[in-house]
Each structure stands twice: as C-alpha cells, then as structure tokens.
Amino acid sequence: MVYGVLLLLVTWQFRYLPFADFNEWTYQAFITRTLLDGTGSTVFYLRDYPVPYVTSQAVMTALNFVTDPVTAGRWTVTLYLVAAALVAHRFVVANRLRAELAYPALLVGIVCNSSFWSGYLNYQCGLLVLMGYLSLSPVQRRRPVVVCVISLAAFACHGFCLLAFGVMAGMQALQGSWRERVQFAMAMLPAAALTLWYLLAKSNDAMPELHAPVSHGDLRFLAYKLYTVSKAGPYQNFMIGEGTDLSRWPVLFWGGCLVNLAVCVVLLAWQYRALRRPGTESGDLRALRWAAIALGLVCLLAPATAMQIVNPGERLLYPQLLLVFVLCLRQSGLPVRSSRAWLPAVGGVGVLTVALLSLSSLIVATEREGYQAVRPDVFGHAQQGYTERFYWHRPYQFLAMQDHMMARHASHQPPDMPITFTTSLIGMKPADQALTRPTP
C-alpha cells in the first residue's frame, strides 16, 4: 500500500514522469492527436499498416483530446496501475497461489519491474493481457473466441507478448484433439495476418542497428543471462545527471544488488520446481509446463539484441515467470506445518522493503538534484562506469522532448522535434522531403 501511494505521488507530483522511454511515447501520442485533428506538422505521418506497440499510445491519444499531453500520460500510468492491481488479484485467486509469495513476486517482477521503470508501458500492458488469460479457467482458455481476442490484444501491446501467448495457447491446443488444434490455428489467423502485414510493410526508417553488449561465443553470455533473471528483483538504480546510488547511497546500491542476486537464486529454484515433471499432473498444467520450458529455452538462447530490441530474451522471461508462478506457487489445499513456515512471509516483506527503498531513493535524489538527464558521453569508454550501470535507469532522458511538447501545446503549434523510436504508428519523413511530401 505504501509503495502504491508513493508511486502515485511520483506520477502526479513530479514535473517530469520518471519512466524513461515513456516520455517519448507521451510525445508521440501528442503528435498522433495533432495528425488526427488536422493540426499536425508535415514532418510526421500516420502509417498505413497495422503496428504493434500501440496500446498506451492509443489511450494517451484519446486522453489528449480532453487534457494536456503530460496529464494524459499521468492518467495512462494510473490506469495501468489500477488495472494491474485488479488483474494481479484475480490471477492469484484464480490460480490459488500463495499470497505471501505471489503478491511481492508480481509487484516487483511483473507490474513494476525493470521494464516498467524503463518506460515500456505497451509491453507492460501485454503482460497484463497474459496474466488475464492465465486467470481464466482451462475450458475458457481453449475457446476459439477467447484465443482470437487475446491474440489481437497481445498484438496491440507487443510482438513478444503475442509470441508468448501463441506458445501458451498452442501448448494448450496440443493437449487436446485435432479439432481443438484446428480451432486454435483458425483463431490465431487474424493476429498472424496482422503480424505478417506489419513485417512485410514495415518502413525503412526504423532505428539504427543496436550494438550487442555480449555475443553467444563470449563466456560472459551466461553471466548476462543470470543478470537478466536478477533484473526481476526489487532493486532499481536510478541515474540522475552523472550520479547513481553507487555515489549517493553505496549501502543501498550494494545491498540492492545482493538482494537482486538472491532473488535470482530463488527464481532459479522456482524454475527447477516448476519445470520438473511431477508424478501426477493434469493436461492443463502439463501444457503450461511445456510452454514454460519452451519460453525458458528461448530466453536462454536469445541473442543480446535482435529485431531492434535490446535483450529480447528478457521480453520472454516475464511471461515465462508468470507460468512459473502458476506452477510453483500453487497451494496444495493442506495447511503447511513447518518450523520455517515464516520464511516466505519474511522474504516477501524484505523484497517489498527493498523496492520501497529504491523508490524512495528516486524521490530523494530528484528533490536534491533536480530533474537531470544523462549526458551521452557519461559512459564514453567501454569500462568506464560499468559498475554504476547495474540495474540502472535513466528516468529523465527525454526532458527536452517534454518541454517542446508542452510549449507547442500551450501555443497551439504543431510539434516538430524528431522522434527517437520509429517503430510505432508515427512515421517521420526525411528532412529534405518534410516540406514537399504530403501527409497521408
């Protein structure tokens, strides 16, 4: 409860939303609104093919018609948090999970995880879609109309969420008859068609190729994967200006890193418990277990960068963790009698405490140091600042973009600052064509 109150305080009282890339999406939603009402700049245009990653942009665009762009972003984050609380409760109850473990795990590992603080709200909405799907009964999950609706919702959120859903629902269909498999394939056709359309029509103005931090042939690749799992822990390291917790509060930094590593060990233990084959198992749980195995293998083997996405394995890790929670944290129906029965509750409280300290660190640092973006040359050399980048986020990297957006909104002028992420509904024309090429 305290964490939620502080998070809403940050969302509504801070001048700039400290959710990194999300501020870019608020700007793109403002652009979308200006294009829809005919007041937009000729620099931008709306794409004429279906695009994933549009859920939060669509919500904010609608809100832009009734309020200013920043307030639209605040309401979007608030709606996400409310929806996440409701879906998480349903997820725990429907799957009969141990509440003292499930709620902390869902808060720090799914709802307010590293991707949330990096501003990937479209992806986060996709995780809610998957959580809602796993909250349905096995009979409901197999219905073709449910598969079709969920697949389209996942497509609108994020391509990797659609992929994860396809694996989950596909394994479910494989446990049934040939008729159920055919029905599954037919139900997935609309989302598959949209995906194929997107892949074939995707414009060439996409982001430049990203540099992979580590390759498959490097011995550090396994460490990179373990670090990815540990990012599901509660500690987040916020970089403001040139400083992180390592320079501000070293005890919090090193303690938070140790807690994240401990969470990594716990998650690996849960992986083992969830993925091993039990003596007796229903067909529905068997399907979820095979889906978890498939997604886990892809997470392990995925390269550091692919399809203009940093660490694509991480995008499939969180859906896989949802399956692990369902398989590992289920209550047996019998009371647990053990001298160590208090350990899960203590562990959950410890995880929530670190998450709260991490959020408090962001609040205090912002109040003391102000809203400072990270200079591009802070990490100019390969080894410089390596330690500081453990679990780091750059909450205020798009300050200039928000200032430009609010200035143009106040003066009723069209925005024209170049966008950073060209994988959304918004396309940006080359500079030499901006004044001559008409807006579609």
Short mmCIF file of N, CA and C in Angstrom, two decimals, residues 215-350:
data_model
loop_
_atom_site.label_atom_id
_atom_site.label_comp_id
_atom_site.label_asym_id
_atom_site.label_seq_id
_atom_site.Cartn_x
_atom_site.Cartn_y
_atom_site.Cartn_z
N SER A 215 28.22 -11.45 -26.97
CA SER A 215 27.85 -12.39 -28.02
C SER A 215 27.73 -13.80 -27.47
N HIS A 216 27.15 -14.69 -28.30
CA HIS A 216 26.98 -16.07 -27.87
C HIS A 216 28.32 -16.74 -27.56
N GLY A 217 29.35 -16.41 -28.31
CA GLY A 217 30.64 -17.06 -28.13
C GLY A 217 31.42 -16.56 -26.94
N ASP A 218 30.93 -15.52 -26.27
CA ASP A 218 31.62 -14.94 -25.13
C ASP A 218 31.25 -15.69 -23.85
N LEU A 219 32.25 -15.93 -23.00
CA LEU A 219 31.98 -16.60 -21.73
C LEU A 219 31.08 -15.78 -20.82
N ARG A 220 31.00 -14.49 -21.09
CA ARG A 220 30.15 -13.63 -20.26
C ARG A 220 28.67 -13.79 -20.61
N PHE A 221 28.35 -14.55 -21.66
CA PHE A 221 26.97 -14.68 -22.09
C PHE A 221 26.10 -15.28 -20.99
N LEU A 222 26.62 -16.31 -20.30
CA LEU A 222 25.85 -16.93 -19.22
C LEU A 222 25.64 -15.94 -18.08
N ALA A 223 26.68 -15.17 -17.76
CA ALA A 223 26.54 -14.16 -16.71
C ALA A 223 25.50 -13.11 -17.11
N TYR A 224 25.48 -12.77 -18.40
CA TYR A 224 24.48 -11.83 -18.91
C TYR A 224 23.08 -12.37 -18.71
N LYS A 225 22.89 -13.66 -18.93
CA LYS A 225 21.58 -14.27 -18.74
C LYS A 225 21.18 -14.29 -17.27
N LEU A 226 22.14 -14.60 -16.39
CA LEU A 226 21.84 -14.58 -14.96
C LEU A 226 21.51 -13.17 -14.50
N TYR A 227 22.23 -12.20 -15.04
CA TYR A 227 21.92 -10.80 -14.72
C TYR A 227 20.51 -10.44 -15.17
N THR A 228 20.10 -10.95 -16.33
CA THR A 228 18.74 -10.70 -16.82
C THR A 228 17.70 -11.24 -15.85
N VAL A 229 17.93 -12.44 -15.34
CA VAL A 229 16.99 -13.01 -14.36
C VAL A 229 16.98 -12.16 -13.10
N SER A 230 18.15 -11.71 -12.67
CA SER A 230 18.22 -10.92 -11.43
C SER A 230 17.53 -9.57 -11.57
N LYS A 231 17.32 -9.09 -12.81
CA LYS A 231 16.61 -7.82 -13.01
C LYS A 231 15.14 -7.92 -12.60
N ALA A 232 14.65 -9.14 -12.38
CA ALA A 232 13.30 -9.30 -11.87
C ALA A 232 13.23 -9.03 -10.37
N GLY A 233 14.36 -8.69 -9.77
CA GLY A 233 14.38 -8.35 -8.36
C GLY A 233 13.86 -6.95 -8.08
N PRO A 234 13.81 -6.55 -6.82
CA PRO A 234 13.15 -5.29 -6.44
C PRO A 234 14.00 -4.04 -6.59
N TYR A 235 15.32 -4.20 -6.73
CA TYR A 235 16.18 -3.02 -6.71
C TYR A 235 16.31 -2.41 -8.10
N GLN A 236 16.10 -1.09 -8.16
CA GLN A 236 16.29 -0.32 -9.39
C GLN A 236 17.26 0.82 -9.08
N ASN A 237 18.22 1.03 -9.96
CA ASN A 237 19.26 2.02 -9.74
C ASN A 237 19.03 3.20 -10.69
N PHE A 238 18.56 4.31 -10.15
CA PHE A 238 18.18 5.45 -10.98
C PHE A 238 19.35 6.42 -11.15
N MET A 239 19.68 6.70 -12.40
CA MET A 239 20.78 7.61 -12.71
C MET A 239 20.21 9.00 -12.98
N ILE A 240 20.61 9.95 -12.20
CA ILE A 240 20.17 11.34 -12.34
C ILE A 240 21.42 12.19 -12.54
N GLY A 241 21.53 12.83 -13.69
CA GLY A 241 22.75 13.53 -14.03
C GLY A 241 23.87 12.52 -14.24
N GLU A 242 24.91 12.63 -13.44
CA GLU A 242 26.03 11.69 -13.52
C GLU A 242 26.06 10.74 -12.33
N GLY A 243 25.07 10.83 -11.46
CA GLY A 243 25.12 10.05 -10.23
C GLY A 243 24.10 8.93 -10.16
N THR A 244 24.50 7.82 -9.56
CA THR A 244 23.60 6.71 -9.27
C THR A 244 23.66 6.45 -7.77
N ASP A 245 22.99 5.40 -7.34
CA ASP A 245 23.04 5.06 -5.92
C ASP A 245 24.45 4.72 -5.46
N LEU A 246 25.32 4.31 -6.39
CA LEU A 246 26.69 3.97 -6.01
C LEU A 246 27.42 5.18 -5.44
N SER A 247 27.10 6.36 -5.97
CA SER A 247 27.74 7.58 -5.46
C SER A 247 26.89 8.25 -4.39
N ARG A 248 25.58 8.06 -4.44
CA ARG A 248 24.70 8.72 -3.47
C ARG A 248 24.57 7.93 -2.18
N TRP A 249 24.21 6.66 -2.30
CA TRP A 249 23.99 5.79 -1.15
C TRP A 249 24.59 4.42 -1.44
N PRO A 250 25.90 4.26 -1.26
CA PRO A 250 26.56 2.99 -1.60
C PRO A 250 25.98 1.79 -0.88
N VAL A 251 25.54 1.98 0.36
CA VAL A 251 24.96 0.85 1.10
C VAL A 251 23.71 0.35 0.41
N LEU A 252 22.87 1.26 -0.05
CA LEU A 252 21.66 0.85 -0.78
C LEU A 252 22.03 0.18 -2.09
N PHE A 253 23.04 0.71 -2.78
CA PHE A 253 23.43 0.12 -4.07
C PHE A 253 23.90 -1.32 -3.90
N TRP A 254 24.88 -1.54 -3.02
CA TRP A 254 25.42 -2.88 -2.87
C TRP A 254 24.40 -3.82 -2.22
N GLY A 255 23.64 -3.30 -1.25
CA GLY A 255 22.60 -4.13 -0.65
C GLY A 255 21.52 -4.50 -1.65
N GLY A 256 21.14 -3.54 -2.50
CA GLY A 256 20.13 -3.83 -3.52
C GLY A 256 20.63 -4.84 -4.54
N CYS A 257 21.90 -4.71 -4.95
CA CYS A 257 22.46 -5.69 -5.89
C CYS A 257 22.47 -7.09 -5.29
N LEU A 258 22.83 -7.20 -4.01
CA LEU A 258 22.83 -8.51 -3.35
C LEU A 258 21.44 -9.09 -3.26
N VAL A 259 20.45 -8.25 -2.97
CA VAL A 259 19.07 -8.74 -2.90
C VAL A 259 18.60 -9.22 -4.27
N ASN A 260 18.95 -8.49 -5.32
CA ASN A 260 18.57 -8.93 -6.67
C ASN A 260 19.22 -10.26 -7.02
N LEU A 261 20.48 -10.45 -6.61
CA LEU A 261 21.14 -11.73 -6.85
C LEU A 261 20.47 -12.84 -6.05
N ALA A 262 20.05 -12.53 -4.82
CA ALA A 262 19.33 -13.53 -4.02
C ALA A 262 18.01 -13.90 -4.67
N VAL A 263 17.32 -12.90 -5.21
CA VAL A 263 16.07 -13.16 -5.92
C VAL A 263 16.33 -14.04 -7.14
N CYS A 264 17.45 -13.80 -7.82
CA CYS A 264 17.82 -14.63 -8.97
C CYS A 264 17.94 -16.09 -8.56
N VAL A 265 18.59 -16.35 -7.43
CA VAL A 265 18.74 -17.72 -6.94
C VAL A 265 17.38 -18.33 -6.63
N VAL A 266 16.51 -17.55 -5.99
CA VAL A 266 15.17 -18.05 -5.67
C VAL A 266 14.39 -18.36 -6.94
N LEU A 267 14.47 -17.48 -7.92
CA LEU A 267 13.74 -17.71 -9.17
C LEU A 267 14.26 -18.94 -9.90
N LEU A 268 15.56 -19.16 -9.86
CA LEU A 268 16.10 -20.36 -10.48
C LEU A 268 15.63 -21.62 -9.76
N ALA A 269 15.52 -21.53 -8.43
CA ALA A 269 14.98 -22.67 -7.67
C ALA A 269 13.51 -22.90 -8.02
N TRP A 270 12.77 -21.82 -8.17
CA TRP A 270 11.36 -21.96 -8.58
C TRP A 270 11.28 -22.53 -9.99
N GLN A 271 12.20 -22.15 -10.84
CA GLN A 271 12.23 -22.71 -12.19
C GLN A 271 12.38 -24.22 -12.13
N TYR A 272 13.30 -24.68 -11.31
CA TYR A 272 13.53 -26.12 -11.19
C TYR A 272 12.28 -26.83 -10.68
N ARG A 273 11.67 -26.28 -9.65
CA ARG A 273 10.47 -26.90 -9.08
C ARG A 273 9.33 -26.90 -10.07
N ALA A 274 9.21 -25.82 -10.85
CA ALA A 274 8.07 -25.70 -11.78
C ALA A 274 8.24 -26.56 -13.02
N LEU A 275 9.48 -26.71 -13.48
CA LEU A 275 9.70 -27.36 -14.76
C LEU A 275 9.96 -28.86 -14.65
N ARG A 276 10.27 -29.34 -13.48
CA ARG A 276 10.45 -30.78 -13.36
C ARG A 276 9.10 -31.48 -13.46
N ARG A 277 9.10 -32.68 -13.98
CA ARG A 277 7.85 -33.39 -14.23
C ARG A 277 7.36 -34.07 -12.96
N PRO A 278 6.19 -33.70 -12.46
CA PRO A 278 5.66 -34.35 -11.25
C PRO A 278 5.11 -35.73 -11.56
N GLY A 279 4.83 -36.49 -10.49
CA GLY A 279 4.30 -37.83 -10.68
C GLY A 279 2.92 -37.83 -11.31
N THR A 280 2.07 -36.96 -10.85
CA THR A 280 0.72 -36.83 -11.42
C THR A 280 0.50 -35.38 -11.81
N GLU A 281 -0.10 -35.18 -12.96
CA GLU A 281 -0.26 -33.83 -13.49
C GLU A 281 -1.43 -33.82 -14.46
N SER A 282 -2.27 -32.79 -14.36
CA SER A 282 -3.38 -32.66 -15.30
C SER A 282 -2.86 -32.20 -16.65
N GLY A 283 -3.67 -32.41 -17.68
CA GLY A 283 -3.27 -31.99 -19.02
C GLY A 283 -3.07 -30.49 -19.12
N ASP A 284 -3.88 -29.71 -18.42
CA ASP A 284 -3.76 -28.25 -18.49
C ASP A 284 -2.45 -27.78 -17.87
N LEU A 285 -2.08 -28.33 -16.72
CA LEU A 285 -0.82 -27.95 -16.10
C LEU A 285 0.36 -28.46 -16.93
N ARG A 286 0.21 -29.60 -17.56
CA ARG A 286 1.27 -30.11 -18.42
C ARG A 286 1.52 -29.15 -19.58
N ALA A 287 0.44 -28.61 -20.13
CA ALA A 287 0.57 -27.65 -21.23
C ALA A 287 1.31 -26.40 -20.77
N LEU A 288 0.98 -25.91 -19.58
CA LEU A 288 1.66 -24.73 -19.06
C LEU A 288 3.13 -25.02 -18.79
N ARG A 289 3.42 -26.23 -18.32
CA ARG A 289 4.81 -26.59 -18.04
C ARG A 289 5.62 -26.64 -19.33
N TRP A 290 5.07 -27.24 -20.38
CA TRP A 290 5.79 -27.29 -21.64
C TRP A 290 5.96 -25.89 -22.25
N ALA A 291 4.96 -25.05 -22.05
CA ALA A 291 5.09 -23.66 -22.52
C ALA A 291 6.20 -22.95 -21.77
N ALA A 292 6.29 -23.20 -20.45
CA ALA A 292 7.36 -22.59 -19.65
C ALA A 292 8.72 -23.10 -20.09
N ILE A 293 8.81 -24.38 -20.42
CA ILE A 293 10.09 -24.94 -20.89
C ILE A 293 10.49 -24.31 -22.22
N ALA A 294 9.52 -24.19 -23.14
CA ALA A 294 9.82 -23.61 -24.45
C ALA A 294 10.27 -22.16 -24.33
N LEU A 295 9.53 -21.37 -23.56
CA LEU A 295 9.90 -19.96 -23.39
C LEU A 295 11.23 -19.83 -22.65
N GLY A 296 11.47 -20.71 -21.68
CA GLY A 296 12.73 -20.67 -20.96
C GLY A 296 13.92 -20.95 -21.85
N LEU A 297 13.78 -21.89 -22.75
CA LEU A 297 14.87 -22.20 -23.68
C LEU A 297 15.15 -21.03 -24.62
N VAL A 298 14.07 -20.39 -25.09
CA VAL A 298 14.26 -19.23 -25.97
C VAL A 298 14.94 -18.10 -25.20
N CYS A 299 14.54 -17.88 -23.95
CA CYS A 299 15.19 -16.86 -23.12
C CYS A 299 16.68 -17.13 -22.99
N LEU A 300 17.02 -18.39 -22.80
CA LEU A 300 18.42 -18.76 -22.58
C LEU A 300 19.25 -18.60 -23.84
N LEU A 301 18.66 -18.89 -25.00
CA LEU A 301 19.42 -18.90 -26.25
C LEU A 301 19.34 -17.59 -27.03
N ALA A 302 18.39 -16.73 -26.69
CA ALA A 302 18.19 -15.49 -27.45
C ALA A 302 19.44 -14.62 -27.40
N PRO A 303 19.79 -13.96 -28.50
CA PRO A 303 20.97 -13.08 -28.51
C PRO A 303 20.73 -11.83 -27.68
N ALA A 304 21.78 -11.06 -27.49
CA ALA A 304 21.68 -9.86 -26.68
C ALA A 304 20.84 -8.78 -27.34
N THR A 305 20.85 -8.73 -28.67
CA THR A 305 20.00 -7.81 -29.41
C THR A 305 19.43 -8.53 -30.62
N ALA A 306 18.20 -8.19 -30.98
CA ALA A 306 17.55 -8.76 -32.16
C ALA A 306 16.33 -7.92 -32.49
N MET A 307 16.08 -7.73 -33.79
CA MET A 307 14.89 -7.02 -34.25
C MET A 307 14.77 -5.64 -33.60
N GLN A 308 15.90 -4.95 -33.48
CA GLN A 308 15.95 -3.59 -32.91
C GLN A 308 15.48 -3.55 -31.46
N ILE A 309 15.60 -4.67 -30.75
CA ILE A 309 15.20 -4.76 -29.35
C ILE A 309 16.40 -5.22 -28.54
N VAL A 310 16.69 -4.49 -27.48
CA VAL A 310 17.76 -4.87 -26.58
C VAL A 310 17.29 -6.01 -25.69
N ASN A 311 18.08 -7.06 -25.62
CA ASN A 311 17.81 -8.21 -24.77
C ASN A 311 16.42 -8.79 -25.00
N PRO A 312 16.14 -9.33 -26.18
CA PRO A 312 14.81 -9.90 -26.45
C PRO A 312 14.47 -11.07 -25.53
N GLY A 313 15.49 -11.75 -25.01
CA GLY A 313 15.21 -12.83 -24.07
C GLY A 313 14.48 -12.35 -22.84
N GLU A 314 14.77 -11.11 -22.42
CA GLU A 314 14.09 -10.54 -21.25
C GLU A 314 12.60 -10.35 -21.53
N ARG A 315 12.24 -10.05 -22.79
CA ARG A 315 10.83 -9.85 -23.13
C ARG A 315 10.03 -11.15 -22.98
N LEU A 316 10.71 -12.29 -23.12
CA LEU A 316 10.03 -13.57 -22.95
C LEU A 316 10.21 -14.14 -21.55
N LEU A 317 11.15 -13.57 -20.79
CA LEU A 317 11.36 -14.05 -19.43
C LEU A 317 10.14 -13.79 -18.55
N TYR A 318 9.59 -12.58 -18.62
CA TYR A 318 8.49 -12.24 -17.72
C TYR A 318 7.22 -13.05 -18.00
N PRO A 319 6.83 -13.28 -19.26
CA PRO A 319 5.73 -14.22 -19.49
C PRO A 319 6.05 -15.62 -18.97
N GLN A 320 7.31 -16.05 -19.11
CA GLN A 320 7.69 -17.36 -18.60
C GLN A 320 7.59 -17.40 -17.08
N LEU A 321 7.94 -16.29 -16.42
CA LEU A 321 7.83 -16.25 -14.96
C LEU A 321 6.38 -16.35 -14.51
N LEU A 322 5.45 -15.79 -15.27
CA LEU A 322 4.04 -15.95 -14.93
C LEU A 322 3.66 -17.43 -14.88
N LEU A 323 4.15 -18.19 -15.85
CA LEU A 323 3.88 -19.63 -15.87
C LEU A 323 4.55 -20.31 -14.68
N VAL A 324 5.76 -19.89 -14.36
CA VAL A 324 6.46 -20.47 -13.21
C VAL A 324 5.69 -20.20 -11.93
N PHE A 325 5.16 -19.00 -11.78
CA PHE A 325 4.38 -18.69 -10.59
C PHE A 325 3.15 -19.59 -10.48
N VAL A 326 2.47 -19.80 -11.59
CA VAL A 326 1.28 -20.67 -11.58
C VAL A 326 1.65 -22.09 -11.19
N LEU A 327 2.78 -22.57 -11.71
CA LEU A 327 3.16 -23.96 -11.48
C LEU A 327 3.80 -24.19 -10.11
N CYS A 328 4.51 -23.17 -9.61
CA CYS A 328 5.32 -23.36 -8.41
C CYS A 328 4.66 -22.86 -7.13
N LEU A 329 3.81 -21.86 -7.23
CA LEU A 329 3.26 -21.22 -6.03
C LEU A 329 1.83 -21.64 -5.73
N ARG A 330 1.37 -22.71 -6.37
CA ARG A 330 0.01 -23.17 -6.12
C ARG A 330 -0.10 -23.77 -4.72
N GLN A 331 -1.22 -23.48 -4.06
CA GLN A 331 -1.47 -24.06 -2.75
C GLN A 331 -1.99 -25.49 -2.91
N SER A 332 -1.50 -26.37 -2.06
CA SER A 332 -1.91 -27.77 -2.14
C SER A 332 -3.26 -28.03 -1.53
N GLY A 333 -3.77 -27.07 -0.79
CA GLY A 333 -5.05 -27.27 -0.10
C GLY A 333 -4.88 -27.77 1.31
N LEU A 334 -3.67 -28.18 1.69
CA LEU A 334 -3.39 -28.65 3.04
C LEU A 334 -2.58 -27.60 3.78
N PRO A 335 -2.83 -27.38 5.06
CA PRO A 335 -2.06 -26.39 5.81
C PRO A 335 -0.59 -26.81 5.91
N VAL A 336 0.29 -25.82 5.76
CA VAL A 336 1.72 -26.07 5.83
C VAL A 336 2.17 -25.98 7.28
N ARG A 337 2.72 -27.09 7.80
CA ARG A 337 3.20 -27.12 9.18
C ARG A 337 4.71 -27.32 9.16
N SER A 338 5.43 -26.26 9.47
CA SER A 338 6.88 -26.33 9.45
C SER A 338 7.43 -25.25 10.36
N SER A 339 8.58 -25.57 10.93
CA SER A 339 9.23 -24.57 11.79
C SER A 339 9.74 -23.38 10.99
N ARG A 340 9.80 -23.53 9.65
CA ARG A 340 10.26 -22.45 8.79
C ARG A 340 9.13 -21.86 7.96
N ALA A 341 7.90 -22.05 8.40
CA ALA A 341 6.77 -21.54 7.63
C ALA A 341 6.76 -20.01 7.56
N TRP A 342 7.50 -19.36 8.46
CA TRP A 342 7.53 -17.90 8.48
C TRP A 342 8.49 -17.33 7.44
N LEU A 343 9.37 -18.16 6.88
CA LEU A 343 10.38 -17.64 5.96
C LEU A 343 9.80 -16.97 4.71
N PRO A 344 8.78 -17.56 4.04
CA PRO A 344 8.24 -16.89 2.86
C PRO A 344 7.71 -15.50 3.15
N ALA A 345 7.02 -15.34 4.29
CA ALA A 345 6.48 -14.03 4.63
C ALA A 345 7.60 -13.03 4.88
N VAL A 346 8.64 -13.47 5.57
CA VAL A 346 9.77 -12.57 5.83
C VAL A 346 10.46 -12.20 4.52
N GLY A 347 10.63 -13.18 3.64
CA GLY A 347 11.24 -12.89 2.35
C GLY A 347 10.42 -11.91 1.54
N GLY A 348 9.09 -12.08 1.55
CA GLY A 348 8.22 -11.15 0.83
C GLY A 348 8.32 -9.74 1.38
N VAL A 349 8.36 -9.61 2.70
CA VAL A 349 8.49 -8.29 3.32
C VAL A 349 9.83 -7.67 2.96
N GLY A 350 10.88 -8.50 2.94
CA GLY A 350 12.20 -7.98 2.58
C GLY A 350 12.24 -7.46 1.15
#
